[in-house]
Coordinates of C-alpha atoms in Angstrom, one line a residue:
Chain A
X1 CA -42.7 20.8 47.5
X2 CA -41.0 23.7 47.5
X3 CA -39.9 26.1 45.4
X4 CA -36.3 25.9 45.9
X5 CA -36.3 22.2 45.0
X6 CA -38.6 23.0 41.3
X7 CA -35.9 25.9 40.8
X8 CA -33.0 23.8 41.1
X9 CA -35.0 21.0 38.8
X10 CA -35.0 23.6 35.9
X11 CA -31.3 24.6 36.6
X12 CA -30.0 20.9 36.7
X13 CA -31.5 20.6 33.4
X14 CA -30.2 23.1 31.6
X15 CA -26.6 22.8 33.0
X16 CA -26.6 18.8 31.9
X17 CA -28.2 20.6 28.5
X18 CA -25.2 23.0 28.0
X19 CA -22.4 20.3 29.1
X20 CA -23.5 17.1 27.2
X21 CA -24.3 17.3 23.8
X22 CA -27.8 15.8 22.7
X23 CA -26.3 11.9 21.5
X24 CA -25.2 11.7 25.5
X25 CA -28.0 13.9 27.1
X26 CA -31.9 14.1 25.9
X27 CA -34.9 15.3 28.0
X28 CA -38.3 15.2 26.8
X29 CA -39.8 17.7 29.4
X30 CA -38.6 19.2 32.3
X31 CA -38.9 16.4 34.7
X32 CA -37.4 13.6 32.6
X33 CA -34.5 12.4 31.1
X34 CA -32.0 9.5 29.1
X35 CA -28.7 9.9 30.2
X36 CA -25.8 7.6 27.8
X37 CA -23.0 7.3 29.9
X38 CA -20.0 6.0 26.9
X39 CA -18.1 4.2 29.7
X40 CA -14.1 5.2 30.1
X41 CA -11.8 2.5 29.6
X42 CA -8.7 2.5 32.1
X43 CA -5.8 1.3 29.0
X44 CA -7.9 2.8 25.9
X45 CA -8.6 -1.2 25.1
X46 CA -10.3 -4.0 27.1
X47 CA -9.5 -7.1 26.0
X48 CA -12.1 -10.0 25.3
X49 CA -11.1 -13.2 25.8
X50 CA -13.3 -15.8 24.0
X51 CA -12.4 -19.6 23.8
X52 CA -12.7 -19.7 20.4
X53 CA -13.7 -17.8 16.9
X54 CA -17.0 -18.9 16.6
X55 CA -18.8 -16.2 18.4
X56 CA -17.3 -13.6 16.2
X57 CA -19.2 -11.8 13.5
X58 CA -17.4 -13.5 10.1
X59 CA -16.7 -10.0 8.5
X60 CA -14.7 -9.6 11.8
X61 CA -12.7 -12.5 12.8
X62 CA -9.5 -11.0 11.1
X63 CA -9.3 -8.7 14.2
X64 CA -9.2 -11.3 16.9
X65 CA -5.8 -12.5 17.6
X66 CA -4.7 -16.7 18.5
X67 CA -2.4 -16.5 21.6
X68 CA -1.7 -19.0 24.4
X69 CA -5.0 -21.3 23.2
X70 CA -7.4 -18.2 23.6
X71 CA -8.7 -15.7 20.8
X72 CA -8.0 -12.2 22.3
X73 CA -10.5 -9.7 20.9
X74 CA -9.5 -6.1 21.5
X75 CA -12.5 -3.3 21.7
X76 CA -12.0 0.3 22.3
X77 CA -15.6 0.8 22.9
X78 CA -18.0 -0.9 25.1
X79 CA -21.9 -0.4 25.1
X80 CA -22.9 2.6 27.3
X81 CA -24.6 2.3 30.5
X82 CA -27.8 3.8 30.1
X83 CA -29.5 5.9 33.2
X84 CA -33.4 7.0 32.8
X85 CA -34.6 9.3 35.8
X86 CA -37.5 11.2 36.2
X87 CA -38.0 14.1 38.9
X88 CA -39.8 13.7 42.0
X89 CA -41.7 16.1 43.8
X90 CA -39.5 16.4 46.9
X91 CA -36.1 16.5 44.6
X92 CA -33.4 16.7 45.6
X93 CA -34.0 18.4 49.0
X94 CA -35.7 14.9 50.5
X95 CA -35.6 12.7 47.5
X96 CA -33.2 11.2 44.7
X97 CA -35.2 11.3 41.7
X98 CA -36.8 7.8 40.1
X99 CA -34.2 5.8 37.9
X100 CA -33.2 2.7 36.1
X101 CA -30.2 1.6 34.8
X102 CA -29.2 -0.4 31.7
X103 CA -26.3 -1.8 30.3
X104 CA -25.7 -4.9 27.6
X105 CA -22.6 -6.6 28.9
X106 CA -22.8 -5.4 32.9
X107 CA -24.2 -9.0 34.9
X108 CA -27.5 -7.6 36.9
X109 CA -25.8 -7.9 40.1
X110 CA -23.1 -5.3 39.3
X111 CA -25.5 -2.8 37.9
X112 CA -27.3 -3.2 41.0
X113 CA -24.1 -2.2 43.4
X114 CA -24.1 0.1 41.4
X115 CA -27.8 1.6 41.8
X116 CA -27.0 1.4 45.6
X117 CA -23.9 3.4 45.4
X118 CA -26.1 6.3 43.0
X119 CA -28.7 6.5 45.8
X120 CA -25.9 6.6 49.1
X121 CA -24.2 9.2 46.9
X122 CA -27.4 11.5 47.1
X123 CA -27.9 10.7 50.9
X124 CA -24.2 12.2 51.1
X125 CA -25.3 15.5 49.7
X126 CA -28.9 15.7 49.4
X127 CA -28.4 18.0 46.8
X128 CA -28.6 18.5 43.0
X129 CA -27.3 14.6 42.1
X130 CA -27.3 14.2 38.3
X131 CA -24.0 15.8 37.1
X132 CA -22.1 13.9 39.9
X133 CA -24.2 10.1 39.0
X134 CA -23.4 11.0 35.5
X135 CA -19.5 11.7 35.5
X136 CA -19.7 8.7 37.9
X137 CA -20.9 6.4 35.4
X138 CA -18.6 7.5 32.9
X139 CA -15.2 7.9 34.5
X140 CA -15.4 5.6 37.6
X141 CA -17.8 2.9 37.1
X142 CA -14.3 0.7 35.9
X143 CA -12.4 1.4 39.5
X144 CA -15.6 0.8 41.4
X145 CA -16.7 -2.4 40.2
X146 CA -13.2 -3.2 40.1
X147 CA -12.9 -4.7 36.5
X148 CA -10.5 -6.5 35.4
X149 CA -8.5 -5.3 32.3
X150 CA -9.4 -8.8 30.6
X151 CA -13.1 -10.0 30.0
X152 CA -13.3 -13.5 29.3
X153 CA -16.2 -15.7 27.6
X154 CA -18.0 -16.7 28.9
X155 CA -17.0 -16.2 32.8
X156 CA -17.3 -12.5 33.3
X157 CA -19.5 -12.3 29.9
X158 CA -21.7 -14.7 27.7
X159 CA -21.1 -15.8 24.4
X160 CA -24.2 -14.7 22.9
X161 CA -23.3 -11.1 23.9
X162 CA -19.7 -11.4 21.5
X163 CA -21.0 -10.8 18.7
X164 CA -23.1 -7.4 19.5
X165 CA -19.6 -6.4 21.5
X166 CA -17.8 -6.7 18.6
X167 CA -20.1 -5.0 16.4
X168 CA -20.8 -1.8 18.3
X169 CA -16.9 -1.6 19.0
X170 CA -16.2 -1.5 14.9
X171 CA -19.6 0.6 14.0
X172 CA -18.4 3.0 17.2
X173 CA -14.7 3.2 15.9
X174 CA -15.6 3.6 12.1
X175 CA -17.6 6.4 12.4
X176 CA -14.8 7.8 15.1
X177 CA -12.9 7.7 11.8
X178 CA -15.2 9.4 9.9
X179 CA -15.3 11.9 12.0
X180 CA -11.8 13.0 12.5
X181 CA -8.7 14.4 10.7
X182 CA -6.2 12.4 8.8
X183 CA -2.7 13.7 7.1
X184 CA -2.6 12.1 4.2
X185 CA 1.2 11.3 4.2
X186 CA 1.4 11.0 0.3
X187 CA -0.4 14.7 -0.5
X188 CA 0.4 15.8 3.1
X189 CA -3.1 17.1 2.9
X190 CA -5.1 16.8 5.7
X191 CA -8.7 15.0 5.5
X192 CA -11.7 13.8 7.3
X193 CA -12.0 10.2 7.9
X194 CA -15.2 10.1 5.4
X195 CA -12.5 10.8 2.5
X196 CA -9.7 8.7 3.4
X197 CA -9.0 4.7 3.3
X198 CA -6.9 3.1 6.1
X199 CA -4.3 -0.1 5.8
X200 CA -4.2 -3.2 7.7
X201 CA -3.5 -4.1 9.9
X202 CA -0.9 -1.1 10.6
X203 CA -3.8 1.7 10.5
X204 CA -1.9 3.7 8.5
X205 CA -4.2 6.1 6.6
X206 CA -4.6 7.9 3.8
X207 CA -6.6 9.9 1.0
X208 CA -9.1 8.3 -1.3
X209 CA -7.4 10.4 -4.2
X210 CA -4.1 9.6 -3.6
X211 CA -4.8 6.2 -3.2
X212 CA -6.8 5.6 -6.5
X213 CA -4.2 7.5 -8.2
X214 CA -1.5 5.0 -6.5
X215 CA -3.5 1.9 -7.5
X216 CA -4.2 2.8 -11.0
X217 CA -0.4 3.7 -11.4
X218 CA 0.6 0.4 -10.0
X219 CA -2.1 -1.8 -11.7
X220 CA -1.0 0.0 -15.2
X221 CA 1.9 -1.0 -14.9
X222 CA 1.5 -4.6 -13.9
X223 CA 3.4 -3.9 -10.9
X224 CA 0.7 -5.5 -8.7
X225 CA 2.0 -8.4 -7.2
X226 CA 1.0 -6.9 -3.9
X227 CA -0.7 -3.2 -3.4
X228 CA 1.4 -2.5 -0.4
X229 CA 0.8 0.6 2.6
X230 CA 2.6 3.4 0.9
X231 CA 4.6 4.3 4.6
X232 CA 8.5 3.5 4.6
X233 CA 8.9 -0.6 5.3
X234 CA 4.9 -1.2 5.6
X235 CA 4.4 -4.2 4.6
X236 CA 0.1 -4.1 4.9
X237 CA -1.4 -5.5 1.6
X238 CA -4.4 -3.3 0.2
X239 CA -7.6 -5.7 0.8
X240 CA -9.4 -6.1 -2.8
X241 CA -12.6 -4.7 -1.3
X242 CA -10.5 -1.4 -1.1
X243 CA -8.7 -1.6 -4.4
X244 CA -12.4 -2.3 -5.8
X245 CA -14.0 0.9 -4.2
X246 CA -11.1 3.2 -5.9
X247 CA -10.7 1.9 -9.3
X248 CA -12.6 1.8 -12.3
X249 CA -14.4 -1.7 -12.8
X250 CA -12.4 -2.5 -15.7
X251 CA -8.8 -1.7 -13.7
X252 CA -10.1 -4.2 -10.6
X253 CA -10.8 -6.8 -13.1
X254 CA -7.2 -6.3 -14.3
X255 CA -6.0 -6.3 -11.4
X256 CA -8.2 -9.3 -10.2
X257 CA -6.9 -11.5 -13.0
X258 CA -2.9 -10.3 -12.2
X259 CA -3.9 -11.8 -9.1
X260 CA -5.5 -14.9 -10.2
X261 CA -2.6 -15.6 -13.1
X262 CA 0.0 -14.9 -11.3
X263 CA -0.6 -17.6 -8.6
X264 CA -1.4 -20.1 -11.1
X265 CA 1.7 -19.4 -12.9
X266 CA 3.2 -20.0 -9.7
X267 CA 1.6 -23.4 -9.9
X268 CA 4.0 -25.6 -12.4
X269 CA 1.2 -27.8 -13.0
X270 CA -1.7 -25.7 -13.8
X271 CA -1.8 -24.7 -16.9
X272 CA -4.1 -22.5 -19.2
X273 CA -6.4 -23.9 -21.7
X274 CA -4.9 -22.3 -25.2
X275 CA -8.5 -22.1 -26.9
X276 CA -9.0 -18.6 -26.9
X277 CA -12.8 -18.4 -25.7
X278 CA -11.7 -20.8 -23.0
X279 CA -8.9 -20.0 -21.2
X280 CA -10.0 -22.1 -18.4
X281 CA -7.2 -23.0 -15.3
X282 CA -6.6 -26.9 -16.2
X283 CA -4.6 -29.7 -14.7
X284 CA -1.9 -30.9 -16.2
X285 CA -0.9 -34.6 -17.2
X286 CA 1.7 -35.9 -14.7
X287 CA 3.6 -38.0 -17.0
X288 CA 3.4 -36.2 -19.9
X289 CA 2.7 -33.0 -21.6
X290 CA -0.6 -33.8 -22.6
X291 CA -3.7 -31.7 -20.9
X292 CA -7.5 -31.5 -20.8
X293 CA -9.5 -29.0 -20.4
X294 CA -12.8 -29.8 -18.0
X295 CA -14.7 -26.7 -19.6
X296 CA -14.0 -27.4 -23.2
X297 CA -13.0 -31.1 -23.5
X298 CA -10.5 -30.0 -25.4
X299 CA -7.0 -32.3 -25.1
X300 CA -3.5 -30.2 -25.6
X301 CA 0.1 -30.1 -25.8
X302 CA 1.4 -27.8 -23.1
X303 CA 4.2 -27.1 -24.9
X304 CA 2.9 -25.7 -28.4
X305 CA -1.3 -25.3 -26.9
X306 CA -1.7 -27.6 -30.2
X307 CA -4.5 -29.9 -30.5
X308 CA -2.0 -33.2 -28.6
X309 CA 0.2 -35.0 -30.8
X310 CA 1.5 -37.6 -28.5
X311 CA 4.3 -37.8 -27.1
X312 CA 6.7 -38.8 -29.8
X313 CA 5.9 -37.0 -32.1
X314 CA 7.8 -33.0 -31.7
X315 CA 5.3 -29.7 -31.9
X316 CA 4.9 -27.9 -34.6
X317 CA 6.4 -24.8 -35.5
X318 CA 3.9 -22.1 -35.8
X319 CA 2.6 -22.9 -39.7
X320 CA 4.1 -20.8 -42.1
X321 CA 0.8 -19.5 -43.9
X322 CA 0.2 -17.6 -40.6
X323 CA 3.0 -15.1 -41.9
X324 CA 1.7 -15.7 -45.3
X325 CA -1.4 -13.7 -44.4
X326 CA -0.2 -11.4 -42.3
X327 CA 2.8 -9.9 -44.6
X328 CA -0.9 -9.9 -46.6
X329 CA -2.5 -8.3 -44.1
X330 CA -0.3 -5.7 -43.5
X331 CA -0.1 -4.4 -46.9
X332 CA -3.2 -4.6 -47.8
X333 CA -6.2 -1.6 -47.7
X334 CA -9.3 -2.1 -45.6
X335 CA -11.8 -3.2 -48.9
X336 CA -9.0 -6.2 -49.1
X337 CA -9.1 -6.8 -45.5
X338 CA -12.6 -7.2 -45.8
X339 CA -11.8 -9.9 -47.9
X340 CA -9.3 -11.6 -46.1
X341 CA -12.1 -11.6 -43.4
X342 CA -14.5 -13.4 -45.0
X343 CA -12.4 -15.9 -45.8
X344 CA -10.7 -16.9 -43.2
X345 CA -13.1 -15.6 -40.7
X346 CA -12.3 -11.4 -38.7
X347 CA -11.6 -12.8 -35.4
X348 CA -9.1 -15.7 -36.4
X349 CA -7.5 -13.2 -38.4
X350 CA -6.9 -10.1 -36.0
X351 CA -6.0 -13.0 -33.5
X352 CA -3.4 -14.3 -35.5
X353 CA -2.1 -10.5 -36.6
X354 CA -2.3 -9.8 -32.8
X355 CA 0.1 -13.1 -32.0
X356 CA 2.7 -12.3 -34.5
X357 CA 2.7 -8.5 -33.4
X358 CA 3.5 -9.5 -29.8
X359 CA 6.0 -11.9 -30.9
X360 CA 7.8 -9.4 -32.7
X361 CA 7.8 -6.9 -30.0
X362 CA 8.7 -8.9 -27.0
X363 CA 11.9 -10.0 -29.8
X364 CA 13.1 -6.5 -30.2
X365 CA 11.8 -4.9 -26.7
X366 CA 11.7 -7.7 -24.2
X367 CA 14.3 -10.7 -22.9
X368 CA 13.1 -13.7 -21.0
X369 CA 13.5 -14.1 -17.5
X370 CA 16.5 -16.8 -16.9
X371 CA 14.8 -17.6 -13.9
X372 CA 11.6 -18.0 -14.7
X373 CA 11.2 -17.0 -18.7
X374 CA 8.8 -14.1 -18.1
X375 CA 9.3 -11.4 -20.9
X376 CA 10.7 -8.1 -18.8
X377 CA 11.5 -5.1 -20.7
X378 CA 14.6 -3.1 -19.6
X379 CA 12.2 0.2 -17.6
X380 CA 14.9 3.1 -16.4
X381 CA 17.9 2.6 -14.1
X382 CA 20.8 0.0 -14.6
X383 CA 21.2 -3.4 -16.8
X384 CA 20.7 -5.1 -13.2
X385 CA 17.0 -6.4 -13.4
X386 CA 14.8 -7.5 -11.6
X387 CA 12.2 -10.1 -12.4
X388 CA 8.7 -8.7 -11.4
X389 CA 7.3 -12.0 -11.5
X390 CA 10.1 -14.1 -9.6
X391 CA 11.9 -11.4 -7.8
X392 CA 15.3 -13.0 -9.0
X393 CA 17.9 -10.7 -10.9
X394 CA 19.2 -10.7 -14.1
X395 CA 21.6 -9.1 -16.6
X396 CA 19.7 -6.9 -19.2
X397 CA 23.0 -7.2 -21.7
X398 CA 24.6 -11.3 -21.5
X399 CA 20.6 -11.8 -20.4
X400 CA 22.4 -14.7 -17.3
X401 CA 21.1 -14.8 -13.9
X402 CA 23.0 -12.7 -11.6
X403 CA 23.7 -13.7 -8.1
X404 CA 20.6 -12.7 -5.5
X405 CA 23.0 -12.4 -2.9
X406 CA 25.7 -9.8 -4.3
X407 CA 24.8 -8.8 -7.5
X408 CA 26.5 -6.4 -8.8
X409 CA 29.9 -8.6 -8.5
X410 CA 28.5 -9.9 -11.9
X411 CA 29.8 -5.9 -13.1
X412 CA 32.8 -5.6 -11.1
X413 CA 36.5 -6.4 -12.7
X414 CA 37.0 -10.0 -13.2
X415 CA 32.4 -10.4 -14.1
X416 CA 31.1 -11.6 -16.8
X417 CA 29.8 -7.9 -17.6
X418 CA 32.8 -5.5 -15.5
X419 CA 32.1 -1.8 -15.6
X420 CA 28.7 -2.1 -18.0
X421 CA 26.2 -1.7 -15.1
X422 CA 25.3 1.2 -16.7
X423 CA 26.2 0.6 -20.5
X424 CA 23.9 2.0 -23.2
X425 CA 20.6 2.6 -20.2
X426 CA 18.4 5.6 -20.6
X427 CA 18.1 7.5 -17.2
X428 CA 15.2 9.6 -18.4
X429 CA 11.6 9.0 -17.7
X430 CA 10.8 9.7 -21.0
X431 CA 9.8 6.0 -21.9
X432 CA 8.3 6.9 -25.5
X433 CA 12.4 7.1 -26.2
X434 CA 12.8 4.0 -25.7
X435 CA 10.3 1.7 -27.2
X436 CA 10.2 4.6 -30.2
X437 CA 13.4 3.7 -31.1
X438 CA 12.7 0.1 -32.1
X439 CA 9.0 0.3 -33.0
X440 CA 7.4 2.2 -35.6
X441 CA 3.9 1.9 -34.5
X442 CA 2.5 3.2 -31.2
X443 CA 1.3 1.2 -28.6
X444 CA -0.6 0.3 -25.7
X445 CA -1.0 -2.5 -23.2
X446 CA -4.8 -3.7 -23.0
X447 CA -7.0 -6.2 -21.9
X448 CA -9.3 -7.6 -24.6
X449 CA -10.8 -9.6 -21.7
X450 CA -11.2 -13.0 -23.9
X451 CA -7.2 -13.4 -24.8
X452 CA -4.4 -13.4 -22.4
X453 CA -4.7 -11.2 -19.7
X454 CA -1.8 -8.6 -20.9
X455 CA -1.3 -8.2 -24.4
X456 CA 0.3 -6.0 -26.0
X457 CA -1.8 -4.4 -28.8
X458 CA -0.2 -2.2 -31.8
X459 CA -2.3 0.9 -33.1
X460 CA -2.3 2.1 -36.4
Chain B
X1 CA -1.4 18.1 -10.2
X2 CA -0.6 15.8 -7.6
X3 CA 3.5 15.9 -8.1
X4 CA 3.5 19.2 -8.4
X5 CA 1.5 20.2 -5.4
X6 CA 3.2 17.6 -3.3
X7 CA 6.8 19.1 -4.4
X8 CA 6.4 22.3 -3.4
X9 CA 5.4 21.4 -0.2
X10 CA 8.5 19.5 -0.1
X11 CA 11.1 21.7 -1.3
X12 CA 9.1 24.7 1.0
X13 CA 10.1 21.8 4.1
X14 CA 13.4 20.9 2.8
X15 CA 14.1 24.9 2.8
X16 CA 12.6 25.8 5.9
X17 CA 14.2 23.0 7.7
X18 CA 17.6 24.3 6.6
X19 CA 19.5 20.8 6.8
X20 CA 23.1 21.9 7.4
X21 CA 24.5 19.4 4.5
X22 CA 22.4 21.2 1.7
X23 CA 23.9 24.9 0.1
X24 CA 21.7 25.8 -2.2
X25 CA 18.5 23.9 -3.4
X26 CA 16.1 25.0 -6.0
X27 CA 13.5 23.7 -8.6
X28 CA 13.9 24.6 -12.2
X29 CA 12.3 27.8 -12.8
X30 CA 10.1 26.8 -15.4
X31 CA 9.7 22.8 -13.9
X32 CA 9.1 21.3 -10.9
X33 CA 10.1 18.4 -11.4
X34 CA 14.0 19.2 -12.1
X35 CA 15.5 19.9 -9.0
X36 CA 19.0 20.9 -8.1
X37 CA 21.0 20.9 -5.2
X38 CA 24.2 21.4 -3.9
X39 CA 25.8 18.6 -0.9
X40 CA 28.4 19.6 1.4
X41 CA 29.3 16.7 3.1
X42 CA 30.1 17.1 6.7
X43 CA 33.1 14.3 7.6
X44 CA 36.1 14.2 5.3
X45 CA 37.3 13.4 2.9
X46 CA 34.5 15.3 1.1
X47 CA 33.9 17.8 4.0
X48 CA 35.9 20.6 2.1
X49 CA 33.4 19.7 -1.1
X50 CA 30.2 21.1 -2.7
X51 CA 28.9 18.5 -5.4
X52 CA 25.7 19.1 -7.8
X53 CA 22.9 16.8 -7.2
X54 CA 20.5 16.9 -9.9
X55 CA 16.8 15.1 -9.2
X56 CA 14.5 14.6 -11.6
X57 CA 10.7 13.5 -10.6
X58 CA 8.6 11.5 -13.1
X59 CA 5.1 12.3 -13.5
X60 CA 3.8 10.1 -11.8
X61 CA 5.7 10.9 -8.5
X62 CA 5.4 10.0 -5.8
X63 CA 3.6 6.9 -7.1
X64 CA 7.0 6.2 -8.7
X65 CA 10.7 7.3 -7.6
X66 CA 12.9 9.9 -8.5
X67 CA 16.2 9.8 -10.3
X68 CA 19.2 10.9 -8.9
X69 CA 22.8 12.0 -10.5
X70 CA 25.9 13.5 -9.6
X71 CA 26.7 16.6 -11.8
X72 CA 30.1 16.9 -9.7
X73 CA 32.7 14.0 -10.1
X74 CA 33.5 12.3 -6.5
X75 CA 35.4 9.3 -5.4
X76 CA 33.2 7.1 -4.2
X77 CA 33.0 3.7 -4.6
X78 CA 29.2 3.8 -4.9
X79 CA 28.7 6.4 -7.5
X80 CA 30.3 5.7 -11.1
X81 CA 31.9 8.2 -13.3
X82 CA 28.8 9.3 -14.6
X83 CA 27.7 10.3 -11.6
X84 CA 24.9 7.6 -11.0
X85 CA 24.3 6.2 -7.9
X86 CA 22.4 3.0 -6.9
X87 CA 20.5 3.6 -3.2
X88 CA 18.3 1.6 -2.4
X89 CA 15.5 4.1 -1.2
X90 CA 15.3 5.6 -4.9
X91 CA 14.8 2.1 -6.3
X92 CA 11.7 1.0 -8.3
X93 CA 11.5 -2.4 -6.4
X94 CA 11.2 -0.2 -3.2
X95 CA 10.1 2.6 -3.2
X96 CA 7.3 3.8 -1.3
X97 CA 5.2 6.7 -2.1
X98 CA 5.3 8.2 0.9
X99 CA 8.7 8.2 1.2
X100 CA 10.0 12.5 1.3
X101 CA 12.7 13.7 -0.6
X102 CA 14.4 14.5 2.5
X103 CA 14.7 11.1 3.5
X104 CA 16.4 10.2 0.3
X105 CA 18.9 13.3 0.5
X106 CA 19.3 11.7 4.2
X107 CA 20.1 8.4 2.9
X108 CA 22.1 9.8 0.6
X109 CA 24.6 11.8 3.0
X110 CA 24.5 8.9 4.8
X111 CA 26.0 6.8 1.7
X112 CA 28.4 9.4 0.8
X113 CA 29.9 9.6 4.3
X114 CA 29.8 5.6 5.4
X115 CA 30.5 4.1 1.7
X116 CA 29.3 0.8 1.4
X117 CA 32.1 -1.2 -0.1
X118 CA 30.6 -4.5 -0.3
X119 CA 28.1 -3.5 -3.4
X120 CA 29.8 -0.9 -4.9
X121 CA 30.1 0.8 -8.6
X122 CA 33.4 1.1 -9.2
X123 CA 35.0 -1.9 -7.2
X124 CA 39.0 -0.3 -7.7
X125 CA 37.8 2.5 -5.4
X126 CA 36.0 -0.1 -2.7
X127 CA 39.0 -2.3 -2.9
X128 CA 41.3 1.0 -2.1
X129 CA 38.4 1.7 0.7
X130 CA 38.6 -1.4 2.1
X131 CA 42.4 -2.8 2.6
X132 CA 44.6 1.0 2.3
X133 CA 42.4 3.4 3.6
X134 CA 44.5 6.2 4.3
X135 CA 45.4 6.4 0.8
X136 CA 41.8 6.3 -0.2
X137 CA 41.8 9.4 2.0
X138 CA 44.2 11.0 0.4
X139 CA 43.3 10.3 -2.8
X140 CA 39.5 11.6 -2.1
X141 CA 40.6 14.6 -0.6
X142 CA 42.8 15.6 -4.0
X143 CA 40.1 14.6 -6.2
X144 CA 37.5 16.7 -3.8
X145 CA 39.7 19.7 -4.0
X146 CA 40.4 18.9 -7.7
X147 CA 36.9 19.0 -8.7
X148 CA 34.4 20.0 -6.3
X149 CA 36.1 22.9 -4.2
X150 CA 33.9 26.1 -4.0

């Protein structure tokens, strides 16, 4: 071994260390090293073509696309080709380094061809060769092997490898996402990916702080049909796991109940067990208004929620005793109320009070959607109201259904409420003003957990 | 507060951009949630007018949309006598938090330039716009000169 060779080896190691970071190139002493080549893909992504989804991990199945009887899974990152080398006496002047190549997804015969190409490369120059090898592995491997842009399973890639490829790609994307900066289109600030959340499948990115407020505002106002991506005209929906990560537990539970309840409400044959402690979803009898709860066995009328009273007996109207007790409770001091609680049970008394209060409040402040009977409340804007549950229109003034395709015709001359589109409406934002006109007490929307999922409760 | 920071940024951006149809734009001195601006439409019959607009942002902005009202009367099928406009982009049901105020103003000017008589707030103007266009243009020009010149 000549002095020159030794000098060249040292210089080469130094050069590689300055070119690559220590994730790509590592050397344990001056004679050995490992290079991890992240292969440059020709078109940014490569498609894995799969006969079925069985090899894709469950949590990533949603990323595969079904077309022409096959599943396509796009990967941006493939596992690297790993080059291990050890300098030999006489390198670079008279021999090449001892080396091995390994790669999870390249077939052995292809790796063998690459190996031969690296040796030929050294033969051609008989000089330091490692940088030429590493840049070949990163940049030229695809063209050299004439690899296609679609990797077909099982012809090219065996199906037991698919799971590893999908997971590698996913984790790499995640780590790249977390490291790179993203501009939030809500606050217009730039944040590192680890502080951001990404909607799927649109890939739009927003900061977690904004999305937390966004979800909170939407859930608190009951507008949770879908928590949509904030971008213009984008209809990606936030995943429940994303919502759960950002909002407080109680708000998340409320959101879940909202979604479930809304789905169940839209099924006309599913009702809720009226027993406050139960609230189970119950399938209604096909031929009558009777339903039997399969959790607590209560048999009830779906119209009045009372014990089933037979087909031919009308529903009983709310007991006058309730109103009597309500009045008594309203006009009593706390010790007198205690007596009432003792007699009827605290929970019962408070439930009846709350029920009557909500009914009163709804009577004063809400009108029923003429399409689906949801109580609606006038917010800001005009008298054309869109039901937040069924999405159809009503006129706030007369309570009638409005033509969905031409809602304003109702307010035009000749229409039932001509020129009254903005009559009595509030155009400011101070919602308290609207409510305080009509209600003496402050109120809030609360979720008391064991009752209707949203209830309006008055506070003293 | 999130709304304040974003609105300050939006206001700066709009000023920097110098949109040709905006003559003057500012927030109220003590309240960034209330904006006043003057719009000068570029197309007849409103191109000789200057229309005062008020934008009012809720405290939940940008998660809830702003409200926009004309302070200057305008002879337009989609703006009522009180200055209220039904602009789909700021309708609560359509609102998206990434929508910028600049886009709202662009949509407003587009509506001023091209009335949408198929869903009017003032149907007599819509009818005139559709059936007697030259009369509408004459009336609108006169109305603009009378109420919105300057």
